[in-house]
Amino acid sequence: NIIFAGEIKDPNLLNEIYKNAKATLILSKVETFSMVVAESLINGTPVFGFKAGGPESISIEQYSFFVDYGDINSLIGKMKDYDYNSVDKNTIRIIARKKFSMDTIAKQYKNLYFDLLSKKWTKYPIFYFLFILNLHASAKQSAREYLDSQPIFSFALSTEA
């Protein structure tokens, strides 16, 4: 059975709903980073839904299943074929908590920044210098300390040549 819970404002209740659900269903047409996918997986619950951009790009492949938007028959097929009894919710939790941890996300941001700098932003030496200075200073801190003590963007980016 599918139960629509409506908007849940209490985070503890939301976690309990995710933990007790057999699956989370995502029916968005377009979505950026999907908090629903992250929250569901962090609570050990597999995800099914339509491809909407964000959800399938952040999901954990072996516990997330997406089909083209509007393809109800394929979605129903995926949900029917899934072996819910073999799900180890604790394994999903461990993988998701590692994937969405502060340290992991901080490393991904740093890699993205370095990638951007190597491609375009080196044309602006002062911004490059300030950025590298920020990263160097943060290398001795944990990701959490760094993000708590620094603005994520400490320099201006310009798309003008």
CSV table of N, CA, C and O in Angstrom, one decimal, residues 48 75-84:
chain,number,residue,atom,x,y,z
A,48,PHE,N,12.5,4.7,-5.2
A,48,PHE,CA,12.0,4.4,-6.5
A,48,PHE,C,11.4,5.7,-7.0
A,48,PHE,O,10.9,6.5,-6.3
A,75,LEU,N,7.9,1.9,-13.7
A,75,LEU,CA,8.0,2.2,-12.2
A,75,LEU,C,7.4,1.1,-11.4
A,75,LEU,O,8.0,0.6,-10.4
A,76,ILE,N,6.2,0.7,-11.8
A,76,ILE,CA,5.4,-0.3,-11.0
A,76,ILE,C,6.2,-1.6,-11.1
A,76,ILE,O,6.4,-2.4,-10.2
A,77,GLY,N,6.8,-1.9,-12.3
A,77,GLY,CA,7.5,-3.1,-12.5
A,77,GLY,C,8.8,-3.2,-11.6
A,77,GLY,O,9.0,-4.2,-11.0
A,78,LYS,N,9.5,-2.1,-11.5
A,78,LYS,CA,10.7,-2.0,-10.7
A,78,LYS,C,10.3,-2.3,-9.2
A,78,LYS,O,11.0,-3.0,-8.5
A,79,MET,N,9.2,-1.7,-8.8
A,79,MET,CA,8.7,-1.8,-7.4
A,79,MET,C,8.3,-3.2,-7.1
A,79,MET,O,8.5,-3.8,-6.0
A,80,LYS,N,7.6,-3.9,-8.1
A,80,LYS,CA,7.1,-5.2,-7.9
A,80,LYS,C,8.2,-6.2,-7.9
A,80,LYS,O,8.2,-7.2,-7.1
A,81,ASP,N,9.3,-6.0,-8.7
A,81,ASP,CA,10.4,-6.9,-8.9
A,81,ASP,C,11.4,-6.8,-7.7
A,81,ASP,O,12.2,-7.8,-7.6
A,82,TYR,N,11.4,-5.8,-7.0
A,82,TYR,CA,12.4,-5.6,-5.9
A,82,TYR,C,12.2,-6.6,-4.8
A,82,TYR,O,11.0,-6.8,-4.4
A,83,ASP,N,13.2,-7.1,-4.3
A,83,ASP,CA,13.2,-8.1,-3.2
A,83,ASP,C,13.3,-7.3,-1.9
A,83,ASP,O,14.4,-7.2,-1.3
A,84,TYR,N,12.2,-6.9,-1.3
A,84,TYR,CA,12.2,-6.1,-0.1
A,84,TYR,C,12.7,-6.9,1.1
A,84,TYR,O,13.2,-6.3,2.0
